Amino acid sequence: MEGVCEASFPPGFLHFPPVSILICICFVSSLFFFFANYKYIWLCSSLCFFKSVINNNNNNYYYYYCVTYSAYRNMSPHNKRSMEQKKRNKDRIAAYHGQRVNSHGGHRNSHSHSGHRHRGGHTVRRNRIYDPGNPFDRQLFDYLIVVDVEATCEYKNDNYPHEIIELPGVLVDVRRGVVDKERSFRSYVRPQRNPLLTPFCKALTGITQEDVDSAPTLQEVVKLFEQWYTETIPRGAKVALATDGPWDLKNFVHEHSILRDHISFPTIFYEYLDIRTTFAHFFNRGTPLKLVPMLERLQLTFEGREHCGFDDAVNIARLAVSMMRAGCVFNYLVAIPLTDEFHYDMPNTALYRRKEGSGYLDPDVVDDIAKKCFGVDYFTFGERHMAEVMEHRRRYPQNFNQRNQLWKQTKMKNRGRRLYGVRFRMVAVAVLALLGLVLFLLLIYRKVMTLL
């Protein structure tokens, strides 16, 4: 029997138990990491914290309380209102399900907060949200102005002094979900440093030398944009610029035009919504894509000529509308510091940035800023705009019936990816379990052989 045992297995394998024990330990550790949840780790850390509180005569708790209260006191209004809103929502849901009795005897809140009212258990912001289930009403702004500038360039020359030669502004009516090309802004710009366009620039942008020769200067175009904005945007509306990435406003406008050429721009050009970054986080797990792949992901095709400023802006606007229709909310605002002396305030505009700069915006704080800036015009526009939007939705119901269909398709794709990850983990656990079973049988077999 000993000869059979030595012939069946490698010499010395069964006579070295630490190897088997080490493999079993790895197997148990792998199971722990597969099934462990971060909540249990958080619970353990919380228990350790409270244990240290008791052992140190509440000194740690006093320090923790002081630090937390100080951080809350110095917190941005967007964070404060967001935390308070989350707490109110939790209390409302708990009271609705009978888990907690609120101060009104367990009944649903019927009083109105400042700028809010309750309909059927949903918090509705006055003059802004007309249908809580509509993804367009969950947006923070009433209008978006999509900007995609074109600049002078030269083939394979990164140090070329770029100058803006086209400044478009495509208007997006958020509540209607419409790209309004007829009321949009567009103007060519005459460059000053290099008046003659390079052949590469003409071929890339499609802009001719005659277009820029007869165009106004950049400072004059900015004044034309300001005039168009005053005539087009109703007073009291919340408006923000939107771009495909940071290059248009951060590089071409702020660095090249403002800081280098000392061109004055209104403060509305100092904050914007980044469509590419928002798309990456909402649809592509944080990986940014170019414009055409983003359009294809949402079953859209590029319309017009690529690298034409106005056509690019129109397609970015179409992409933004499709993203909103799929349930994406544009609530991350990129802020450019107001440290130069060339910016100025434009009428009928407001700055919605956070106190510390770029970050996520709270809807209530955005409304409060608009109320403080526009006063009575904020409510007047809200009532008038609500009637116009509801009439538009009754006239074109087909544009709002299937508003979440694209989001459902994207959700199903993400669900398929998650299921693939679950299957992969299950296969890994099965392989480890099989390995452990084989080792266990080998140990039993060795024990039986020694007894015989």
mmCIF file of C-alpha atoms in Angstrom, residues 10 27 31 71 113 119 153 164 176 181 206-207 209 213 243 285 325 327 333 354 423 427:
data_model
loop_
_atom_site.group_PDB
_atom_site.id
_atom_site.type_symbol
_atom_site.label_atom_id
_atom_site.label_comp_id
_atom_site.label_asym_id
_atom_site.label_seq_id
_atom_site.Cartn_x
_atom_site.Cartn_y
_atom_site.Cartn_z
ATOM 1 C CA PRO A 10 4.580 13.372 -5.989
ATOM 2 C CA PHE A 27 -9.102 29.841 0.450
ATOM 3 C CA LEU A 31 -14.085 33.809 0.656
ATOM 4 C CA ALA A 71 -16.960 71.809 9.567
ATOM 5 C CA HIS A 113 -41.663 75.751 3.326
ATOM 6 C CA ARG A 119 -48.040 67.433 -3.616
ATOM 7 C CA CYS A 153 -4.429 76.899 -35.700
ATOM 8 C CA ILE A 164 -11.107 82.730 -31.544
ATOM 9 C CA ARG A 176 -39.479 71.747 -23.471
ATOM 10 C CA LYS A 181 -31.470 76.834 -33.555
ATOM 11 C CA GLY A 206 -14.392 75.306 -43.164
ATOM 12 C CA ILE A 207 -14.051 79.027 -42.393
ATOM 13 C CA GLN A 209 -10.668 84.207 -45.268
ATOM 14 C CA ASP A 213 -12.182 89.637 -42.883
ATOM 15 C CA THR A 243 -19.435 72.956 -23.361
ATOM 16 C CA ARG A 285 -18.189 54.624 -15.782
ATOM 17 C CA ARG A 325 -34.329 62.611 -21.440
ATOM 18 C CA GLY A 327 -32.537 60.883 -16.607
ATOM 19 C CA LEU A 333 -20.806 73.316 -12.299
ATOM 20 C CA ARG A 354 -20.248 77.085 -4.935
ATOM 21 C CA ARG A 423 -20.993 35.348 -12.536
ATOM 22 C CA VAL A 427 -17.030 30.934 -10.823
#
